[in-house]
Structures are given as C-alpha cells and as structure tokens.
Amino acid sequence: MSSSDVLVLAVPSKGRLQENANAFFARAGLKLAQGSGARDYRGRLVGVPDVEVRYLSASEIASQLASGTAHLGVTGEDLIRETLPDARGQVELLTPLGFGNATVVVAVPQAWIDVRAMGDLDEVAALMRARHGRRLRVATKYVNLTRRFFAEKGVADYRIVESLGATEGAPAAGSAEIVVDITTTGATLRANALKVLDDGIILRSEANLVASLKAAWGETQRGALRAVLGRIAAEERARTTREVRAALPEDGTIDLATLAGLHEAELPYGAPRGPDGEIVLRCPEAAVFDLADALVRAGARAVSVRRIDYAFAAENPLAERLLARL
Ligand SMILES: Nc1ncnc2c1ncn2[C@@H]1O[C@H](COP(=O)(O)OP(=O)(O)OP(=O)(O)O)[C@@H](O)[C@H]1O
Ligand SMILES: O=P(O)(O)OC[C@H]1O[C@H](OP(=O)(O)OP(=O)(O)O)[C@H](O)[C@@H]1O
C-alpha cells in the first residue's frame, strides 16, 4: 500500500500530552502498535486497516494538520490557534479530550500595583517610551495569539520578544517587561512574582482531537475515518450515559416516549413489542435517578442501571460533521 493511501493519525510522542493521549485511544479500543525500533516514529492501529500512526511533538502535530500531511491528530488548542492563521478554514476541532488543560494569559510583575487590566498597558507603554525611549516588551512563544489579542484590546505600542523557553523568567532577566504564556496551577507565575491581568485570559486550552481539512480525503481515508471515529464516539457515548433497564408493568400502560422526553433519555433499541417486555433506555448520567423514580412511579416492576463500555450507533456524528465540510 502506498503511504499516500492511508489515513495519517498524529499522536504526541513525548511531553505532557503523550500519556493521556495513549490512554484516550486505549479507552476507545484503539491500540497503537509502534514500529519495532526504539527510534521508529511510525506505527499502526491494531485491527483498523489503512491507518498510519505518526509519533510527533504537539507543535509538529499542529503544523502537519495545517499542511494536510496528517489527517487526524491530538494536540493542544493553544497550538492550533497559534500555528494556524485560519484555524476554522484549515481544521475541524472534533472533540475536546479533557486533558492538557492550560490557559494562555497576559501576566505582568506583581509590583505593578496600579496595572490590573489590558487597558492599563497603554499607559505603561507611554511611560516606558517617555522614561526609557523604547517600547514595552512582551516575551512569548505565542506570537500570533498575542498580536491578535492585543489588537482586540486596542493595545498597540509594544514589541514582541520571541521566547523559546522559561518565558516567565524574562522580566527578572531584563529581556522583557511582561509575558504571554501558558499556565495551569499558577505556580510558575507566582514563583516569578507575576500576576495575570483581570481581562488577560487569551484562551482556555485543552487537548483536542483535530481533523485536517487540507489533507487528501480519498475513499480509503474516509473509510478509516469512520472506523476510528465510530469507536471514539461509541466510547464517549458510553462514558457519558447510563443504560437503564426496566420491567414494564403487566398492563403495559407506560407512555415511554413522553417519559423518555422528560428525562433526556433515548430508546436505543426502540419500544418493546409485547405488553410486559423489558425496556432499555439510555440517559445522561445526571438524569439517572429522576428517570428511575419516574419509571417506578409509572408502574415499572424493577429498574436497573448500569455503566456500559461502548455504545455504537448507526449514525457517526463526529465523522458526519467532518465529512460535511470536506
Ligand atoms: N502546564 C502546561 N504547560 C505547558 N503546556 C501545557 C500545560 N498543560 C497542558 N499543556 C499543553 O501541552 C502542550 C505542550 O506540550 P509539549 O511540551 O509536549 O509540546 P511541544 O510544544 O510540541 O514541545 P516542544 O516545545 O518540545 O516542541 C501545550 O501547548 C498545551 O497544549
Ligand atoms: O502554571 P504552572 O502549573 O506552573 O505551569 C506552567 C508552566 O509549565 C510549563 O513549563 P514547563 O516547566 O513544563 O516547561 P516547558 O516550557 O518546556 O513547557 C509552561 O510553559 C509554564 O512555564
């Protein structure tokens, strides 16, 4: 098979997203099989044909989705927004993954007591010019996110100092006055005596499953996409819902459709045919007790609730959403 005829799935090879990404695929029944060499950065998905797994850094994944070298990938939304000038037109964020949470923020020295909001930065910038004859310097690796955000906030008189690491140290080192960086616990900002501006939150980011709109989507890749996203959707549907089984009353008078509608429930296998059959519903986790109570009140003789591993369905909403855009 020529490698141009496969779906390329890019997964983080290192760093903080790697372990969680592997766990996410494993939950969806997608087992990654890495090539045999320790330095082999390609692999496959066990039991799912036409997929090539590529192990890359989170930032490389964003670039490959942008160029269309990769079809699907797991990476941080911050890297997508930073790397892709037109994220909407280039990729589809299929689903947030619940890990890799971090916030991109504008932070200034805590010693700047009167500086609390983005609007205060203009004044600081004017002072900088008057006193030191130069512009306010912002250290960051998020050059594009910073430019866009500062423009939205009407802050224009600044200069970006591109930083490749230890960004929060820039003010103390004297290479910039303020920073734009990612924070999770806030510990690094505190350790560097920096504070986040009140309206200085640029983006709340988490890892996402992302699809490239620029990649070559032939029939083979579309088939592989349906297989991969079908499993992911089945796991997500199962994780966020519960299966509720009830023994119908002898007289069979429960108005199931109304009851299901009231409790966000579905009847995945349809209504039972006989009067005293077993009925299977599925509802969001939070609706379980109300639904069970309602079934009992309506005469159900027994109700049981269980977690399920996978809930496959004829429709494949993740895949359909993407295919509609290709
Ligand atoms: N506390 C955090 N600090 C930095 N990144 C975080 C944090 N929490 C989650 N992330 C996510 O992890 C991504 C960075 O992951 P990682 O360091 O593995 O990638 P990378 O930028 O590709 O690595 P490299 O800088 O070596 O190329 C961030 O862009 C963000 O989406
Ligand atoms: O708010 P906190 O929980 O303190 O986390 C934020 C810090 O973590 C990351 O750096 P890391 O030390 O991982 O190194 P990196 O720059 O290589 O990502 C990030 O760049 C911040 O500096």
Short mmCIF file of C-alpha atoms and ligand atoms in Angstrom, two decimals:
data_model
loop_
_atom_site.label_atom_id
_atom_site.label_comp_id
_atom_site.label_asym_id
_atom_site.label_seq_id
_atom_site.Cartn_x
_atom_site.Cartn_y
_atom_site.Cartn_z
CA MET A 1 0.00 0.00 0.00
CA SER A 2 1.46 3.37 -0.87
CA SER A 3 1.67 5.66 2.12
CA SER A 4 -0.38 8.25 0.24
CA ASP A 5 -3.33 5.90 0.50
CA VAL A 6 -3.65 5.81 4.27
CA LEU A 7 -5.14 7.98 6.96
CA VAL A 8 -2.31 9.56 8.93
CA LEU A 9 -3.05 9.77 12.65
CA ALA A 10 -0.60 12.00 14.52
CA VAL A 11 -0.17 11.30 18.24
CA PRO A 12 2.08 13.04 20.77
CA SER A 13 5.38 11.19 21.10
CA LYS A 14 6.53 12.90 24.27
CA GLY A 15 5.70 15.58 26.74
CA ARG A 16 2.66 16.05 28.87
CA LEU A 17 0.08 15.05 26.29
CA GLN A 18 1.60 11.67 25.41
CA GLU A 19 0.40 9.51 28.28
CA ASN A 20 -3.13 10.91 28.30
CA ALA A 21 -3.43 10.60 24.53
CA ASN A 22 -2.44 6.93 24.68
CA ALA A 23 -4.99 6.33 27.45
CA PHE A 24 -7.67 8.09 25.39
CA PHE A 25 -7.07 5.85 22.36
CA ALA A 26 -6.92 2.74 24.56
CA ARG A 27 -10.31 3.57 26.09
CA ALA A 28 -11.77 3.80 22.61
CA GLY A 29 -10.42 0.33 21.83
CA LEU A 30 -7.75 1.77 19.54
CA LYS A 31 -4.48 0.04 20.31
CA LEU A 32 -1.40 1.78 18.97
CA ALA A 33 1.33 -0.55 17.78
CA GLN A 34 4.62 1.29 17.47
CA GLY A 35 7.20 0.10 14.95
CA SER A 36 9.83 -2.24 16.36
CA GLY A 37 12.82 0.11 16.53
CA ALA A 38 13.11 2.36 19.57
CA ARG A 39 13.53 5.27 17.18
CA ASP A 40 10.66 4.22 14.95
CA TYR A 41 8.25 7.11 14.76
CA ARG A 42 5.63 5.27 12.78
CA GLY A 43 3.14 2.66 13.83
CA ARG A 44 -0.35 1.37 13.15
CA LEU A 45 -3.67 0.72 14.82
CA VAL A 46 -4.26 -2.90 15.73
CA GLY A 47 -7.28 -4.21 13.83
CA VAL A 48 -8.02 -0.97 11.96
CA PRO A 49 -6.64 -1.06 8.42
CA ASP A 50 -5.49 1.90 6.32
CA VAL A 51 -4.21 3.96 9.25
CA GLU A 52 -0.61 5.03 9.76
CA VAL A 53 0.24 6.34 13.22
CA ARG A 54 2.93 9.02 13.37
CA TYR A 55 4.56 9.98 16.63
CA LEU A 56 5.31 13.70 16.72
CA SER A 57 5.59 16.58 19.18
CA ALA A 58 2.42 18.50 19.98
CA SER A 59 3.61 21.51 17.98
CA GLU A 60 4.60 19.38 14.97
CA ILE A 61 1.13 17.84 15.03
CA ALA A 62 -0.43 21.30 14.73
CA SER A 63 1.81 22.09 11.72
CA GLN A 64 1.08 18.79 9.98
CA LEU A 65 -2.66 19.23 10.41
CA ALA A 66 -2.30 22.71 8.93
CA SER A 67 -0.38 21.49 5.89
CA GLY A 68 -2.51 18.38 5.46
CA THR A 69 0.38 15.95 5.99
CA ALA A 70 -1.66 14.44 8.83
CA HIS A 71 -5.39 13.72 8.62
CA LEU A 72 -6.17 13.41 12.32
CA GLY A 73 -4.20 14.38 15.38
CA VAL A 74 -4.22 15.03 19.09
CA THR A 75 -2.80 18.38 20.13
CA GLY A 76 -3.48 21.42 22.29
CA GLU A 77 -5.99 24.00 21.09
CA ASP A 78 -3.41 26.69 22.01
CA LEU A 79 -1.01 25.28 19.41
CA ILE A 80 -3.77 25.07 16.79
CA ARG A 81 -4.81 28.70 17.31
CA GLU A 82 -1.20 29.86 17.39
CA THR A 83 0.08 27.87 14.40
CA LEU A 84 -2.89 28.18 12.03
CA PRO A 85 -3.71 31.67 10.79
CA ASP A 86 -7.18 30.50 9.76
CA ALA A 87 -7.94 27.58 12.10
CA ARG A 88 -11.62 27.49 11.08
CA GLY A 89 -10.80 27.07 7.42
CA GLN A 90 -7.93 24.64 7.91
CA VAL A 91 -9.07 22.19 10.58
CA GLU A 92 -12.10 20.89 12.44
CA LEU A 93 -11.83 20.54 16.21
CA LEU A 94 -13.74 17.26 16.55
CA THR A 95 -13.88 16.85 20.30
CA PRO A 96 -12.18 18.22 23.41
CA LEU A 97 -10.41 15.44 25.31
CA GLY A 98 -10.50 16.56 28.94
CA PHE A 99 -6.73 16.66 29.48
CA GLY A 100 -3.85 19.01 28.72
CA ASN A 101 -5.82 21.87 30.27
CA ALA A 102 -3.91 25.13 30.35
CA THR A 103 -4.70 28.82 29.99
CA VAL A 104 -2.79 31.29 27.83
CA VAL A 105 -2.55 34.52 29.82
CA VAL A 106 -1.06 38.01 29.86
CA ALA A 107 0.99 38.44 33.05
CA VAL A 108 2.78 41.48 34.46
CA PRO A 109 5.03 41.99 37.52
CA GLN A 110 3.09 41.84 40.81
CA ALA A 111 4.96 45.04 41.70
CA TRP A 112 2.87 46.93 39.14
CA ILE A 113 0.16 47.60 41.67
CA ASP A 114 -1.85 50.01 39.52
CA VAL A 115 -1.80 47.79 36.46
CA ARG A 116 -4.77 45.46 36.61
CA ALA A 117 -6.27 45.28 33.14
CA MET A 118 -5.25 45.32 29.47
CA GLY A 119 -6.47 48.94 29.28
CA ASP A 120 -3.75 49.95 31.75
CA LEU A 121 -1.00 48.73 29.41
CA ASP A 122 -1.25 51.74 27.11
CA GLU A 123 -0.35 54.00 30.00
CA VAL A 124 2.58 51.76 30.93
CA ALA A 125 3.72 51.76 27.31
CA ALA A 126 3.59 55.57 27.17
CA LEU A 127 5.61 55.79 30.40
CA MET A 128 8.16 53.32 29.04
CA ARG A 129 8.65 55.45 25.96
CA ALA A 130 8.97 58.67 27.94
CA ARG A 131 11.38 57.24 30.51
CA HIS A 132 13.44 54.73 28.56
CA GLY A 133 12.82 55.72 24.97
CA ARG A 134 11.67 52.23 23.99
CA ARG A 135 8.54 50.18 23.62
CA LEU A 136 7.01 47.82 26.17
CA ARG A 137 8.44 44.35 25.56
CA VAL A 138 6.29 41.20 25.71
CA ALA A 139 8.09 37.85 25.99
CA THR A 140 6.19 34.94 24.46
CA LYS A 141 6.23 31.95 22.15
CA TYR A 142 2.59 32.71 21.29
CA VAL A 143 3.41 35.48 18.84
CA ASN A 144 0.22 35.27 16.78
CA LEU A 145 -2.16 34.82 19.71
CA THR A 146 -0.52 37.81 21.40
CA ARG A 147 -0.79 40.08 18.32
CA ARG A 148 -4.43 39.20 17.79
CA PHE A 149 -5.39 39.62 21.44
CA PHE A 150 -3.51 42.89 21.94
CA ALA A 151 -5.11 44.29 18.77
CA GLU A 152 -8.60 43.30 20.01
CA LYS A 153 -7.89 45.06 23.29
CA GLY A 154 -6.60 48.16 21.49
CA VAL A 155 -3.06 47.87 22.81
CA ALA A 156 -0.65 48.80 20.03
CA ASP A 157 2.52 50.27 21.48
CA TYR A 158 4.53 47.16 22.31
CA ARG A 159 7.20 44.88 20.88
CA ILE A 160 7.30 41.07 20.99
CA VAL A 161 10.45 39.34 22.20
CA GLU A 162 10.18 35.79 20.98
CA SER A 163 10.89 33.33 23.74
CA LEU A 164 11.82 29.70 23.34
CA GLY A 165 11.55 28.64 26.97
CA ALA A 166 11.49 29.88 30.56
CA THR A 167 9.32 32.75 29.37
CA GLU A 168 8.24 33.69 32.89
CA GLY A 169 11.87 34.45 33.73
CA ALA A 170 12.14 37.18 31.10
CA PRO A 171 11.07 40.12 33.31
CA ALA A 172 13.55 39.18 36.07
CA ALA A 173 16.25 38.63 33.46
CA GLY A 174 15.54 42.06 32.00
CA SER A 175 14.75 40.86 28.48
CA ALA A 176 11.06 41.91 28.62
CA GLU A 177 8.65 43.71 30.94
CA ILE A 178 5.63 41.40 30.62
CA VAL A 179 4.85 37.89 29.34
CA VAL A 180 2.21 35.89 27.50
CA ASP A 181 2.47 32.24 28.46
CA ILE A 182 0.53 29.17 29.40
CA THR A 183 -0.37 28.41 33.00
CA THR A 184 -2.04 25.53 34.76
CA THR A 185 -1.55 25.78 38.53
CA GLY A 186 -0.16 29.33 38.51
CA ALA A 187 2.91 28.16 40.45
CA THR A 188 5.42 29.31 37.83
CA LEU A 189 3.84 32.77 37.59
CA ARG A 190 3.89 33.13 41.39
CA ALA A 191 7.48 31.93 41.61
CA ASN A 192 8.41 34.68 39.19
CA ALA A 193 6.37 37.34 41.01
CA LEU A 194 3.98 37.80 38.08
CA LYS A 195 0.18 38.26 38.11
CA VAL A 196 -2.44 37.68 35.44
CA LEU A 197 -4.32 40.79 34.28
CA ASP A 198 -8.05 40.75 35.14
CA ASP A 199 -9.05 40.57 31.48
CA GLY A 200 -5.78 38.94 30.41
CA ILE A 201 -7.11 35.47 29.58
CA ILE A 202 -6.39 34.85 25.92
CA LEU A 203 -7.51 31.25 25.60
CA ARG A 204 -8.57 28.33 27.78
CA SER A 205 -6.99 25.39 26.05
CA GLU A 206 -7.20 21.63 26.30
CA ALA A 207 -6.12 18.76 24.12
CA ASN A 208 -8.45 18.15 21.19
CA LEU A 209 -8.94 15.53 18.54
CA VAL A 210 -8.41 17.59 15.40
CA ALA A 211 -9.01 16.81 11.73
CA SER A 212 -7.26 18.48 8.82
CA LEU A 213 -9.43 19.93 6.06
CA LYS A 214 -6.35 20.22 3.83
CA ALA A 215 -5.37 16.53 3.84
CA ALA A 216 -6.22 14.23 0.93
CA TRP A 217 -9.50 12.56 1.88
CA GLY A 218 -9.97 9.71 -0.60
CA GLU A 219 -12.38 6.82 -0.15
CA THR A 220 -9.78 4.80 1.80
CA GLN A 221 -9.17 7.61 4.27
CA ARG A 222 -12.88 8.24 4.68
CA GLY A 223 -13.48 4.57 5.46
CA ALA A 224 -10.67 4.59 8.04
CA LEU A 225 -12.06 7.84 9.48
CA ARG A 226 -15.47 6.25 10.03
CA ALA A 227 -13.88 3.27 11.77
CA VAL A 228 -11.71 5.39 14.08
CA LEU A 229 -14.36 8.00 14.90
CA GLY A 230 -17.04 5.32 15.30
CA ARG A 231 -15.05 3.79 18.15
CA ILE A 232 -14.28 7.15 19.71
CA ALA A 233 -17.94 8.17 19.58
CA ALA A 234 -19.03 4.78 20.98
CA GLU A 235 -16.73 5.23 23.97
CA GLU A 236 -17.80 8.82 24.55
CA ARG A 237 -21.49 7.95 24.30
CA ALA A 238 -20.99 5.06 26.73
CA ARG A 239 -18.96 7.13 29.20
CA THR A 240 -21.44 9.99 29.37
CA THR A 241 -24.62 7.93 29.57
CA ARG A 242 -26.08 5.07 31.60
CA GLU A 243 -28.21 2.20 30.45
CA VAL A 244 -31.48 1.98 32.33
CA ARG A 245 -33.49 -1.26 32.11
CA ALA A 246 -37.00 -1.58 33.40
CA ALA A 247 -39.53 -4.38 33.61
CA LEU A 248 -42.75 -2.92 32.28
CA PRO A 249 -45.98 -3.16 34.33
CA GLU A 250 -48.35 -6.04 33.50
CA ASP A 251 -50.85 -3.66 31.93
CA GLY A 252 -48.15 -2.07 29.76
CA THR A 253 -49.50 1.47 30.17
CA ILE A 254 -46.25 3.44 30.45
CA ASP A 255 -46.06 6.28 27.95
CA LEU A 256 -42.42 5.65 27.16
CA ALA A 257 -41.95 8.36 24.58
CA THR A 258 -43.16 11.09 26.93
CA LEU A 259 -41.22 9.71 29.86
CA ALA A 260 -38.03 9.48 27.80
CA GLY A 261 -38.53 13.00 26.51
CA LEU A 262 -38.86 14.36 30.05
CA HIS A 263 -35.58 12.81 31.16
CA GLU A 264 -33.32 13.32 28.14
CA ALA A 265 -33.48 9.58 27.58
CA GLU A 266 -33.50 7.60 24.36
CA LEU A 267 -34.82 4.19 23.48
CA PRO A 268 -31.79 2.87 21.58
CA TYR A 269 -33.49 -0.43 20.74
CA GLY A 270 -36.95 1.03 20.20
CA ALA A 271 -40.12 0.30 22.20
CA PRO A 272 -40.77 -3.30 23.33
CA ARG A 273 -43.24 -5.26 21.28
CA GLY A 274 -45.07 -7.21 23.95
CA PRO A 275 -47.01 -5.71 26.89
CA ASP A 276 -44.65 -6.97 29.61
CA GLY A 277 -41.29 -6.84 27.95
CA GLU A 278 -38.12 -5.35 29.23
CA ILE A 279 -37.42 -1.82 28.14
CA VAL A 280 -33.93 -0.41 27.59
CA LEU A 281 -33.33 3.31 27.89
CA ARG A 282 -30.18 5.36 27.82
CA CYS A 283 -29.86 8.72 29.54
CA PRO A 284 -27.18 11.18 30.69
CA GLU A 285 -25.52 10.15 33.94
CA ALA A 286 -27.07 13.10 35.78
CA ALA A 287 -30.61 12.10 34.80
CA VAL A 288 -30.43 8.52 36.07
CA PHE A 289 -32.19 8.88 39.42
CA ASP A 290 -35.03 11.04 38.17
CA LEU A 291 -35.62 8.63 35.30
CA ALA A 292 -35.56 5.59 37.61
CA ASP A 293 -38.01 7.26 40.02
CA ALA A 294 -40.30 8.21 37.16
CA LEU A 295 -40.27 4.66 35.81
CA VAL A 296 -41.18 3.25 39.22
CA ARG A 297 -43.96 5.80 39.65
CA ALA A 298 -45.26 4.83 36.23
CA GLY A 299 -45.54 1.21 37.38
CA ALA A 300 -42.25 -0.40 36.33
CA ARG A 301 -41.75 -3.55 38.39
CA ALA A 302 -37.96 -3.30 38.54
CA VAL A 303 -35.36 -0.83 37.29
CA SER A 304 -31.63 -1.42 36.98
CA VAL A 305 -28.92 0.99 35.91
CA ARG A 306 -25.52 0.12 34.52
CA ARG A 307 -22.43 1.56 33.01
CA ILE A 308 -21.61 0.36 29.54
CA ASP A 309 -18.24 0.12 27.82
CA TYR A 310 -19.26 1.11 24.30
CA ALA A 311 -22.44 2.34 22.68
CA PHE A 312 -22.19 2.01 18.92
CA ALA A 313 -24.82 3.60 16.76
CA ALA A 314 -25.74 3.69 13.10
CA GLU A 315 -25.03 7.38 12.97
CA ASN A 316 -21.47 8.63 13.34
CA PRO A 317 -21.83 12.29 14.33
CA LEU A 318 -18.12 13.10 14.54
CA ALA A 319 -17.40 11.66 11.12
CA GLU A 320 -20.51 13.20 9.55
CA ARG A 321 -19.61 16.64 10.84
CA LEU A 322 -16.19 16.42 9.28
CA LEU A 323 -17.28 14.80 6.01
CA ALA A 324 -19.86 17.56 5.55
CA ARG A 325 -17.01 20.06 5.47
CA LEU A 326 -14.72 18.25 3.02
N1 LIG B 1 1.21 23.44 32.32
C1 LIG B 1 1.38 23.35 30.99
N2 LIG B 1 2.44 23.92 30.43
C2 LIG B 1 2.66 23.80 29.12
N3 LIG B 1 1.86 23.13 28.27
C3 LIG B 1 0.78 22.55 28.76
C4 LIG B 1 0.47 22.61 30.14
N4 LIG B 1 -0.63 21.93 30.34
C5 LIG B 1 -1.03 21.48 29.16
N5 LIG B 1 -0.20 21.84 28.17
C6 LIG B 1 -0.39 21.52 26.75
O1 LIG B 1 0.75 20.82 26.28
C7 LIG B 1 1.29 21.49 25.14
C8 LIG B 1 2.78 21.38 25.14
O2 LIG B 1 3.12 20.06 25.10
P1 LIG B 1 4.61 19.64 24.80
O3 LIG B 1 5.52 20.40 25.70
O4 LIG B 1 4.63 18.17 24.78
O5 LIG B 1 4.68 20.11 23.29
P2 LIG B 1 5.60 20.89 22.32
O6 LIG B 1 5.34 22.34 22.47
O7 LIG B 1 5.36 20.30 21.00
O8 LIG B 1 7.04 20.50 22.79
P3 LIG B 1 8.33 21.19 22.28
O9 LIG B 1 8.28 22.56 22.92
O10 LIG B 1 9.40 20.31 22.86
O11 LIG B 1 8.28 21.20 20.79
C9 LIG B 1 0.84 22.91 25.30
O12 LIG B 1 0.83 23.60 24.09
C10 LIG B 1 -0.54 22.76 25.90
O13 LIG B 1 -1.48 22.50 24.88
O1 LIG B 2 1.10 27.22 35.92
P1 LIG B 2 2.04 26.08 36.11
O2 LIG B 2 1.34 24.86 36.62
O3 LIG B 2 3.24 26.45 36.91
O4 LIG B 2 2.55 25.59 34.68
C1 LIG B 2 3.00 26.49 33.69
C2 LIG B 2 4.40 26.21 33.25
O5 LIG B 2 4.56 24.88 32.80
C3 LIG B 2 5.14 24.90 31.51
O6 LIG B 2 6.51 24.87 31.55
P2 LIG B 2 7.40 23.58 31.78
O7 LIG B 2 8.18 23.77 33.04
O8 LIG B 2 6.64 22.34 31.66
O9 LIG B 2 8.43 23.66 30.61
P3 LIG B 2 8.16 23.96 29.07
O10 LIG B 2 8.40 25.43 28.93
O11 LIG B 2 9.17 23.13 28.36
O12 LIG B 2 6.76 23.57 28.72
C4 LIG B 2 4.68 26.22 30.93
O13 LIG B 2 5.50 26.65 29.85
C5 LIG B 2 4.73 27.13 32.10
O14 LIG B 2 6.01 27.67 32.26
#
